C-alpha cells in the first residue's frame, strides 16, 4: 500500500491558508517527496509526517515555489539525525541548483546523490517501487512522476506442495527468484499465478496539457494534477503562463482513464477553487478539488 | 512614529504555530525588514503587511533560519511590481550568499544594493532614520541592529515672527537647513528649541551576552532580544550553542535601562515560553514573552 499526502495545493507563492504544492508518498518504510517549496517542512509537521525518513526527493523543475524549502528541509532532516543518503531526482541542473541553495545548509550529516533527467522518459527501480519521470511542457524543463508498485501473482500453495518444494524456498520464489534444489530447478512461474494489478500514482504540475501526461497517467489509481485556473475564460492565461486550467486537467484524467483525480497548484488569484467542482465533474466525475493535507492510502485490489 | 511587528518568534526551524524570528519596522513610508526565514512572507500576509514597500533588509547572519525565505520574498515583491531598489545589509559574504540563493529567483524587476558589514560598529543615515549595526557573538559573524528616529526641537513660532521670517522658509529651517533672505542669514537654531527625545528600537538575536548589546540597546524604547532557552539550568546549553537564556536577556535589558523588552527566537524544544514570564520579570519587569505578530506603534513623547 502507498500512503499519499498532498501537503500543499498552492502555486506561485505560499499563502496563510495554503502551502505550496508538494506531495509525500510513503511505501514500505520509504518516503518519496515530490517538490519542496517554502513551508513544506511545516506542512509535513502539521500532518504528523516526519521528514527524517525521506529517502527520495523528486523535483518537477526549479521555479522557487517548488524548491525554496529545500535548505530548511535538509537542515531539519539533519537535526533529526538522519545519516542515510538521500537521492534527489530532477531535470538537468539539479546538482548546480541544490549546491547553490546549500550555501545556507552546508553541513548536513548525510550524503546527497543526484540523478539528473535528460530524456523524455526515464525510469528507476528504487526502494521496491518503480519511479518513472516523464517530460511535460512548461517554460523551463519540467517533469511529471509516476510511482508504481507491482504486485506478483498469487502464491499457489497446492502447486508448491505438489512439487514438493521445501517451505524455506517459498519466499525466494515469491520474490521472483529461481531456486535449484538437488539438481532440480524451480522457477517462480511454477508457483505464482498471473501478475495482479499493482498500484499507480501519477503526479504532474506546471505544464500545458500534453500527450505524454495522458500516456503516463494511463489507468492510474490516483492522478494528482495541476488546476492552476478555473473556468474556460482562463484558457488564454493558462496558455500564456504555460499552466493548465482545471477543465484541461479533467480532460486528461478522462482520456487517461484514471480512477481518481486530485486537483492542486491553484493560482493565488483563486481563493475558492471548490467553486469549480460541479463544472469539472461534468468532464471527469471522480475529481477532488483538493485542499492542503488531503490524504489517502492506496491499497491493492481484493 | 515607528510601526513595529515581530513577525515570528521561532529559532532554528519553523513550526506549525511559530514562524521564524524576523521583524518589520515601518517609518514614514519606508519598511525595514530584519531577517527573512522560511515563511516570513506568509507571516507578513497574516499580519496584513505588504512586502512590496520593503526598501531595506538587514540580516543578522546567514544561518538558514534567518535567510531561507529570501528567494520567495524577492519573487513576491517582484510579483507585486516593485521596481525601486532594495538595500540589503549584513555581515561580510552578503552578496555571495544572496546571489547563490537567487539561483531560484534570478529575474526580479528591481535592483539589489549590498552593504557588507566589516567593523564592530557601523551606522547609516537611510530613509530619514539612523540605522546602526553592532557586532555580537555567535558561531559566525552576527550583528544586532538599532533603528533611531531623531526628533528636532520644537518650532518657536514667536521667534520666527519676531525675526520677520517669511512663512515659506519655515519648513526648511524646521528641517535643519539654513536660509538666506535679502542678505540676512537665518539658522535653524534661531527658531528651534532643544532637540527632543526621539525613538529607538534595538533588535538582537543569536548571540551570547556582550557589552556591545548593553551599550547599543542603552535607553531603547523597545529592545527585541533572543530568549532561546528558559530557566537557569539551560545556561550551559546556551553557552555551548552560542545563544542566550531569557534570564541573560533580562539582565541586559536591566543594565541597558530599556523601556520594554520583547523576547523572541525560542528553541523548538520550548513549546510554552510564557511559563518563564514571572521568573524573568523578577529581573526585568517590563518583559513581554512575545508571540508571533506582536505589534506596537512607537510614538514620540508628549
XYZ file of C-alpha atoms in Angstrom:
604
model
C 0.000 0.000 0.000
C 1.035 3.610 -0.547
C 0.221 6.397 1.924
C -0.219 9.589 -0.054
C -0.420 13.081 1.421
C -0.790 16.170 -0.715
C 1.000 18.587 1.605
C 0.040 21.792 -0.162
C -2.114 22.969 -3.046
C -0.784 26.448 -3.816
C 1.080 27.676 -6.856
C 3.473 30.610 -7.210
C 3.593 31.805 -3.599
C 2.700 30.398 -0.187
C -0.412 31.879 1.436
C -1.514 31.947 5.093
C -4.077 29.221 4.404
C -2.415 27.374 1.541
C 1.011 25.728 1.446
C 2.890 25.380 -1.805
C 2.171 22.256 -3.837
C 4.128 19.176 -2.824
C 3.411 15.555 -2.101
C 4.785 12.799 0.080
C 4.201 9.122 -0.701
C 5.208 6.503 1.842
C 5.704 2.900 0.829
C 7.220 0.094 2.826
C 9.335 2.352 5.065
C 10.479 4.535 2.216
C 9.329 8.161 1.819
C 9.207 9.898 -1.534
C 8.820 13.682 -1.555
C 7.893 15.488 -4.762
C 8.820 19.178 -4.671
C 9.693 21.206 -1.599
C 8.572 24.821 -1.644
C 8.762 27.360 1.166
C 6.908 25.876 4.125
C 6.818 22.228 3.023
C 8.584 21.111 6.213
C 5.897 22.884 8.277
C 3.129 21.246 6.236
C 4.714 17.862 6.963
C 4.738 18.595 10.692
C 1.100 19.731 10.521
C 0.221 16.369 9.002
C 2.243 14.437 11.561
C 4.724 13.202 8.962
C 8.406 13.064 9.866
C 10.938 14.455 7.421
C 13.676 12.112 8.635
C 12.726 9.055 6.527
C 12.620 10.935 3.197
C 14.997 8.913 1.038
C 13.957 10.164 -2.398
C 13.204 13.761 -3.397
C 11.926 14.465 -6.896
C 11.739 17.946 -8.332
C 9.402 18.839 -11.179
C 11.502 21.927 -12.000
C 13.422 24.711 -10.272
C 10.983 27.584 -10.022
C 11.240 28.814 -6.443
C 7.776 27.676 -5.378
C 8.877 24.070 -5.967
C 12.273 24.040 -4.250
C 12.636 27.085 -1.956
C 12.001 24.968 1.148
C 14.873 22.608 0.430
C 17.647 24.158 2.595
C 15.392 24.204 5.653
C 14.189 20.673 4.953
C 17.754 19.354 4.685
C 18.704 21.031 7.965
C 15.643 19.655 9.734
C 16.434 16.153 8.444
C 19.961 16.621 9.748
C 18.684 17.851 13.112
C 16.578 14.686 13.242
C 19.860 12.759 12.963
C 19.357 11.295 9.516
C 22.585 9.709 8.346
C 21.399 7.567 5.399
C 21.890 9.037 1.915
C 19.116 10.921 0.121
C 18.593 10.522 -3.632
C 17.477 13.635 -5.492
C 15.968 13.392 -8.964
C 15.184 16.323 -11.247
C 15.768 17.989 -14.595
C 19.280 18.842 -15.748
C 20.902 21.414 -13.464
C 19.809 19.672 -10.257
C 23.241 19.444 -8.669
C 24.089 23.060 -9.533
C 20.804 24.392 -8.106
C 20.888 22.282 -4.943
C 24.520 23.091 -4.243
C 23.840 26.817 -4.704
C 20.944 26.651 -2.221
C 23.152 24.759 0.198
C 25.142 27.954 0.760
C 22.896 28.242 3.846
C 22.832 24.493 4.598
C 26.431 23.400 4.080
C 26.663 20.936 6.958
C 24.277 18.015 6.860
C 25.133 14.587 8.255
C 24.039 12.590 5.192
C 25.106 12.188 1.599
C 23.060 13.633 -1.263
C 23.050 11.630 -4.500
C 21.930 13.294 -7.705
C 20.120 11.818 -10.691
C 19.657 14.403 -13.445
C 16.990 13.747 -16.070
C 17.962 14.309 -19.681
C 15.451 12.259 -21.670
C 11.722 12.495 -22.321
C 11.192 9.382 -20.232
C 13.348 7.730 -17.597
C 12.557 5.050 -15.061
C 14.207 3.798 -11.900
C 13.740 0.779 -9.694
C 14.171 2.221 -6.243
C 13.258 1.091 -2.709
C 10.987 -1.640 -4.063
C 8.907 0.555 -6.350
C 9.203 1.789 -9.910
C 9.648 5.525 -10.369
C 9.026 6.976 -13.807
C 9.844 10.529 -14.873
C 8.213 11.996 -17.971
C 8.843 15.347 -19.575
C 5.999 17.861 -19.667
C 5.705 21.311 -21.234
C 6.473 24.383 -19.105
C 8.632 27.469 -19.622
C 11.641 25.533 -18.317
C 12.463 21.791 -18.377
C 9.814 20.167 -16.195
C 8.872 16.575 -15.371
C 5.900 14.637 -14.058
C 6.411 11.490 -11.991
C 4.722 8.124 -11.656
C 5.201 5.784 -8.714
C 4.300 2.173 -9.458
C 4.137 -0.696 -7.031
C 3.935 -4.002 -8.890
C 2.094 -6.964 -7.489
C 3.201 -10.515 -8.119
C 0.739 -13.305 -8.871
C -0.909 -15.209 -6.011
C 1.246 -17.947 -4.453
C -0.183 -21.310 -5.426
C 0.166 -23.380 -2.298
C -1.142 -26.557 -3.963
C 1.444 -26.346 -6.752
C 4.263 -25.770 -4.257
C 3.158 -28.773 -2.189
C 2.629 -30.990 -5.225
C 6.121 -30.132 -6.499
C 7.480 -30.960 -3.057
C 9.334 -27.658 -2.696
C 10.607 -27.145 0.831
C 8.961 -24.214 2.675
C 12.302 -22.437 3.116
C 12.412 -21.695 -0.639
C 8.891 -20.293 -0.940
C 9.850 -16.738 -0.086
C 12.548 -16.619 -2.764
C 10.171 -17.982 -5.394
C 7.512 -15.490 -4.277
C 10.027 -12.741 -4.844
C 10.728 -13.916 -8.378
C 13.984 -15.739 -7.715
C 14.711 -19.175 -9.238
C 15.787 -21.917 -6.862
C 17.814 -25.064 -7.521
C 17.425 -27.902 -5.048
C 19.183 -31.243 -5.502
C 19.735 -30.506 -9.192
C 16.106 -29.588 -9.775
C 15.270 -26.051 -10.986
C 12.147 -24.367 -9.642
C 11.024 -21.146 -11.326
C 8.630 -18.565 -9.863
C 6.124 -19.273 -12.652
C 5.659 -22.801 -11.227
C 4.154 -21.454 -8.009
C 2.846 -17.993 -8.885
C -0.384 -17.120 -10.627
C -0.669 -14.309 -13.154
C 0.704 -10.891 -12.130
C -2.031 -8.887 -10.452
C -2.922 -5.238 -10.712
C -0.489 -3.146 -8.719
C -0.719 0.496 -7.590
C -0.074 3.548 -9.710
C 0.190 7.171 -8.642
C 0.902 9.924 -11.161
C 1.832 13.483 -10.217
C 2.114 16.378 -12.570
C 2.129 20.181 -12.235
C 3.361 23.215 -14.130
C 2.620 22.184 -17.675
C 0.355 22.657 -20.652
C -1.662 19.535 -21.494
C 0.498 17.050 -23.389
C 0.047 13.563 -24.840
C 2.852 12.407 -22.528
C 0.740 13.169 -19.464
C -2.210 11.149 -20.761
C 0.080 8.242 -21.659
C 1.923 8.278 -18.363
C -1.153 8.672 -16.186
C -2.947 5.830 -18.049
C -5.179 3.841 -15.653
C -3.563 5.416 -12.569
C -5.258 4.763 -9.258
C -4.610 8.366 -8.345
C -3.708 11.235 -10.632
C -2.601 14.436 -8.899
C -2.668 17.232 -11.413
C -2.330 20.984 -11.604
C -5.521 23.002 -11.935
C -3.980 26.465 -11.844
C -7.059 28.263 -13.135
C -10.794 27.624 -13.016
C -13.258 28.363 -15.831
C -12.858 28.388 -19.591
C -12.294 32.144 -19.685
C -8.833 31.454 -18.278
C -7.725 29.389 -21.289
C -5.610 32.202 -22.708
C -3.989 32.952 -19.361
C -3.152 29.265 -18.906
C -1.574 29.141 -22.373
C 0.372 32.338 -21.771
C 1.776 31.168 -18.419
C 2.279 27.568 -19.570
C -0.115 26.196 -16.985
C -3.387 24.243 -17.114
C -6.991 25.033 -16.362
C -9.000 22.611 -14.242
C -11.026 21.693 -17.319
C -7.893 20.778 -19.228
C -6.772 18.614 -16.301
C -10.175 16.895 -16.250
C -9.945 16.119 -19.943
C -6.575 14.452 -19.374
C -7.977 12.439 -16.443
C -10.836 11.267 -18.670
C -8.605 10.362 -21.612
C -6.140 8.572 -19.323
C -8.974 6.640 -17.662
C -7.612 7.267 -14.169
C -9.603 6.129 -11.153
C -9.482 9.432 -9.309
C -8.007 12.879 -9.847
C -6.936 15.442 -7.252
C -6.502 18.990 -8.423
C -3.770 21.172 -6.937
C -1.388 24.088 -7.634
C -4.077 26.767 -7.588
C -3.266 30.317 -8.566
C -3.089 32.765 -5.622
C -5.819 34.663 -7.521
C -8.151 31.700 -6.922
C -9.278 31.860 -3.278
C -12.076 29.284 -3.660
C -11.122 26.611 -6.204
C -14.018 24.461 -4.894
C -16.411 26.754 -6.763
C -15.495 24.961 -9.990
C -16.138 21.453 -8.676
C -19.504 20.867 -10.346
C -18.281 22.128 -13.705
C -15.165 19.942 -13.674
C -17.058 16.856 -12.563
C -19.150 17.116 -15.733
C -15.956 16.256 -17.583
C -14.417 13.854 -15.059
C -16.789 12.828 -12.252
C -14.210 11.477 -9.802
C -12.394 14.775 -9.398
C -11.432 16.046 -5.964
C -10.683 19.753 -5.766
C -8.068 19.004 -3.139
C -7.231 21.053 -0.066
C -3.910 21.041 1.792
C -3.260 17.794 3.622
C -5.609 15.610 1.555
C -4.526 12.033 2.213
C -5.349 8.529 1.071
C -3.970 5.041 1.443
C -3.848 3.267 -1.903
C -4.343 -0.456 -1.346
C -4.202 -3.496 -3.611
C -7.495 -4.741 -5.010
C -9.130 -7.749 -3.260
C 6.319 57.097 14.794
C 7.542 53.555 14.052
C 5.167 50.646 13.468
C 6.875 47.518 14.704
C 5.711 43.971 14.060
C 7.592 40.938 15.331
C 6.594 38.548 12.542
C 7.859 35.360 14.138
C 9.402 34.160 17.380
C 10.937 30.796 16.474
C 14.565 29.789 16.298
C 16.220 27.028 14.287
C 13.214 25.701 12.376
C 9.717 26.927 11.535
C 6.884 25.209 13.398
C 3.173 24.925 12.579
C 2.354 27.521 15.229
C 5.540 29.569 15.252
C 7.188 31.435 12.379
C 10.908 32.003 12.350
C 12.138 35.162 14.063
C 12.007 38.313 11.967
C 10.799 41.862 12.351
C 9.402 44.602 10.187
C 9.572 48.271 11.205
C 7.687 50.847 9.166
C 8.569 54.512 9.338
C 7.392 57.335 7.138
C 6.621 55.123 4.112
C 9.797 53.103 4.443
C 9.818 49.442 5.528
C 12.778 47.815 7.207
C 12.848 44.026 7.447
C 15.302 42.291 9.756
C 15.913 38.644 8.771
C 13.782 36.571 6.456
C 13.494 32.893 7.323
C 11.310 30.268 5.705
C 7.725 31.524 5.913
C 8.417 35.199 6.665
C 6.432 36.307 3.610
C 3.436 34.297 4.878
C 3.761 35.835 8.343
C 3.693 39.284 6.719
C 0.482 38.421 4.847
C -1.064 37.084 8.067
C -0.351 40.435 9.693
C -1.733 42.394 6.747
C 1.658 43.857 5.887
C 2.649 44.188 2.247
C 6.095 43.041 1.177
C 6.230 45.496 -1.719
C 7.421 48.578 0.257
C 10.392 46.806 1.900
C 13.298 49.042 0.948
C 15.866 47.870 3.483
C 16.595 44.281 4.515
C 19.067 43.623 7.318
C 20.443 40.189 8.060
C 21.831 39.275 11.453
C 23.760 36.341 9.910
C 23.358 33.612 7.322
C 22.136 30.605 9.228
C 19.223 29.245 7.208
C 16.548 30.139 9.746
C 17.384 33.816 9.198
C 17.525 33.990 5.403
C 15.891 30.887 3.863
C 12.738 32.836 2.967
C 14.621 35.404 0.897
C 14.182 33.950 -2.623
C 10.412 33.652 -2.172
C 10.224 37.136 -0.647
C 12.111 38.676 -3.579
C 9.826 36.936 -6.065
C 6.705 38.047 -4.217
C 7.983 41.632 -4.154
C 8.601 41.343 -7.886
C 5.132 39.907 -8.460
C 3.783 42.925 -6.573
C 5.507 45.072 -9.241
C 8.172 46.624 -7.065
C 10.665 48.446 -9.268
C 12.517 50.620 -6.722
C 15.890 49.309 -5.483
C 16.237 47.325 -2.258
C 19.221 47.829 0.046
C 20.494 44.730 1.815
C 22.775 44.996 4.836
C 24.554 42.124 6.528
C 27.862 40.616 7.602
C 30.621 40.003 5.083
C 29.584 37.464 2.461
C 26.151 39.017 1.918
C 26.423 39.395 -1.849
C 27.802 35.865 -2.287
C 25.055 34.281 -0.169
C 22.209 36.285 -1.709
C 23.414 35.655 -5.247
C 23.707 31.922 -4.548
C 20.138 31.823 -3.233
C 18.980 33.762 -6.270
C 19.666 30.671 -8.399
C 15.890 30.148 -7.964
C 14.978 33.840 -8.146
C 17.108 35.176 -10.987
C 14.560 37.541 -12.510
C 13.296 40.329 -10.286
C 12.293 43.743 -11.599
C 14.294 45.778 -9.078
C 17.928 46.359 -8.239
C 19.517 44.904 -5.112
C 22.216 47.023 -3.458
C 24.560 45.404 -0.974
C 26.203 46.885 2.118
C 28.535 44.389 3.776
C 29.474 44.980 7.399
C 33.133 44.627 8.310
C 33.516 46.593 11.536
C 32.285 46.166 15.082
C 30.012 49.170 14.633
C 28.670 50.849 11.512
C 25.899 53.378 11.040
C 23.879 54.602 8.107
C 21.516 57.508 7.541
C 18.818 55.950 5.425
C 15.226 56.879 4.522
C 15.129 59.528 7.248
C 16.256 57.310 10.106
C 19.574 56.221 11.546
C 20.425 52.545 11.274
C 23.223 51.205 13.454
C 24.762 47.740 13.140
C 26.758 46.288 16.030
C 28.676 43.051 16.164
C 27.520 40.381 18.596
C 28.952 36.965 19.499
C 27.669 33.866 17.698
C 29.347 30.925 15.953
C 29.566 33.004 12.768
C 29.789 36.787 12.219
C 26.493 38.166 13.500
C 25.093 41.664 14.033
C 22.378 43.354 16.034
C 20.636 46.457 14.703
C 19.310 49.702 16.112
C 16.840 51.967 14.343
C 16.810 55.543 15.591
C 14.429 58.320 14.640
C 15.723 61.680 15.812
C 13.396 64.473 16.822
C 14.198 68.114 16.238
C 13.430 70.823 18.791
C 10.003 72.448 18.900
C 9.462 75.223 16.333
C 9.358 78.566 18.125
C 6.622 80.492 16.376
C 7.222 83.666 18.375
C 10.904 83.789 17.449
C 10.102 83.220 13.771
C 7.523 86.037 13.815
C 9.779 88.391 15.779
C 12.617 87.791 13.296
C 10.163 88.522 10.474
C 10.991 85.309 8.590
C 8.532 84.662 5.783
C 6.350 81.545 6.284
C 7.699 79.935 3.105
C 11.107 79.411 4.761
C 9.813 77.838 7.992
C 9.773 74.312 6.651
C 13.423 74.469 5.557
C 14.502 75.826 8.937
C 12.446 73.167 10.692
C 14.354 70.559 8.678
C 17.702 71.963 9.767
C 18.523 73.952 6.639
C 19.921 77.498 6.789
C 18.135 80.161 4.767
C 19.439 83.474 3.371
C 16.863 86.141 2.621
C 17.824 89.618 1.350
C 21.384 89.162 2.623
C 20.255 88.039 6.057
C 21.190 84.523 7.290
C 18.672 82.590 9.348
C 19.858 79.398 11.072
C 17.642 76.583 12.440
C 18.860 77.335 15.970
C 17.117 80.714 15.776
C 13.687 79.117 15.563
C 14.117 75.629 17.057
C 14.151 74.645 20.704
C 16.433 71.966 22.116
C 16.469 68.564 20.358
C 13.843 66.303 21.882
C 13.897 62.603 22.691
C 13.488 60.530 19.550
C 12.646 56.848 19.113
C 14.981 53.926 19.486
C 14.409 50.290 18.616
C 17.136 47.672 19.141
C 16.980 44.143 17.762
C 19.358 41.348 18.575
C 19.317 37.556 18.269
C 21.752 34.652 18.024
C 24.414 35.771 20.424
C 25.926 35.285 23.832
C 25.510 38.315 26.127
C 28.062 41.012 25.239
C 28.874 44.513 26.439
C 28.149 45.740 22.911
C 24.499 44.739 23.237
C 24.082 46.631 26.504
C 25.798 49.707 25.039
C 23.820 49.646 21.823
C 20.444 48.983 23.440
C 21.028 51.805 26.000
C 17.728 53.562 26.823
C 15.910 51.966 23.881
C 12.142 52.389 23.745
C 11.896 48.799 22.621
C 14.523 46.082 22.864
C 13.745 42.878 20.955
C 16.087 40.171 22.150
C 16.651 36.464 21.829
C 15.486 34.275 24.684
C 16.385 30.892 23.190
C 16.123 28.986 26.444
C 14.171 29.373 29.676
C 15.469 28.598 33.163
C 18.929 28.759 34.647
C 19.514 25.043 34.073
C 19.927 25.887 30.401
C 22.970 28.128 30.968
C 25.410 25.500 29.713
C 23.329 24.714 26.654
C 23.108 28.420 25.837
C 26.885 28.781 26.159
C 27.513 25.674 24.065
C 25.211 26.796 21.240
C 26.229 30.467 21.479
C 22.725 31.596 22.352
C 21.134 33.338 25.314
C 18.782 32.316 28.079
C 15.804 34.538 28.867
C 17.441 35.456 32.174
C 20.579 36.626 30.400
C 18.435 38.745 28.068
C 16.620 40.264 31.053
C 19.912 41.189 32.690
C 20.949 43.022 29.532
C 17.591 44.840 29.392
C 18.062 45.933 33.002
C 21.643 47.083 32.522
C 20.738 48.923 29.306
C 17.805 50.626 31.029
C 15.463 49.939 28.115
C 11.791 50.837 28.423
C 10.435 47.485 27.315
C 11.849 44.145 26.173
C 10.252 41.564 23.901
C 11.716 38.086 23.976
C 11.881 36.013 20.793
C 13.820 33.251 18.965
C 12.641 30.428 21.194
C 14.102 26.967 20.850
C 11.776 24.432 19.173
C 12.223 22.458 22.403
C 10.385 25.255 24.252
C 6.678 24.885 23.463
C 5.491 27.307 26.160
C 7.996 30.139 26.672
C 5.315 32.041 28.631
C 5.938 29.685 31.549
C 9.079 31.652 32.378
C 7.405 35.067 32.414
C 7.171 35.519 36.179
C 10.781 34.462 36.711
C 12.139 36.831 34.053
C 10.048 39.765 35.256
C 11.799 39.477 38.606
C 14.923 40.598 36.758
C 13.339 42.998 34.283
C 9.678 43.780 34.997
C 8.701 45.191 31.602
C 9.437 41.973 29.719
C 6.974 40.639 27.174
C 7.416 36.966 26.289
C 6.341 37.776 22.747
C 4.205 35.664 20.460
C 4.192 35.796 16.657
C 2.704 39.003 15.298
C 3.239 41.128 18.425
C 2.964 44.745 17.286
C 3.341 48.227 18.668
C 3.472 51.768 17.393
C 6.322 53.672 18.978
C 5.367 57.336 19.265
C 7.227 60.465 20.320
C 6.752 61.563 23.925
C 4.226 64.382 24.614
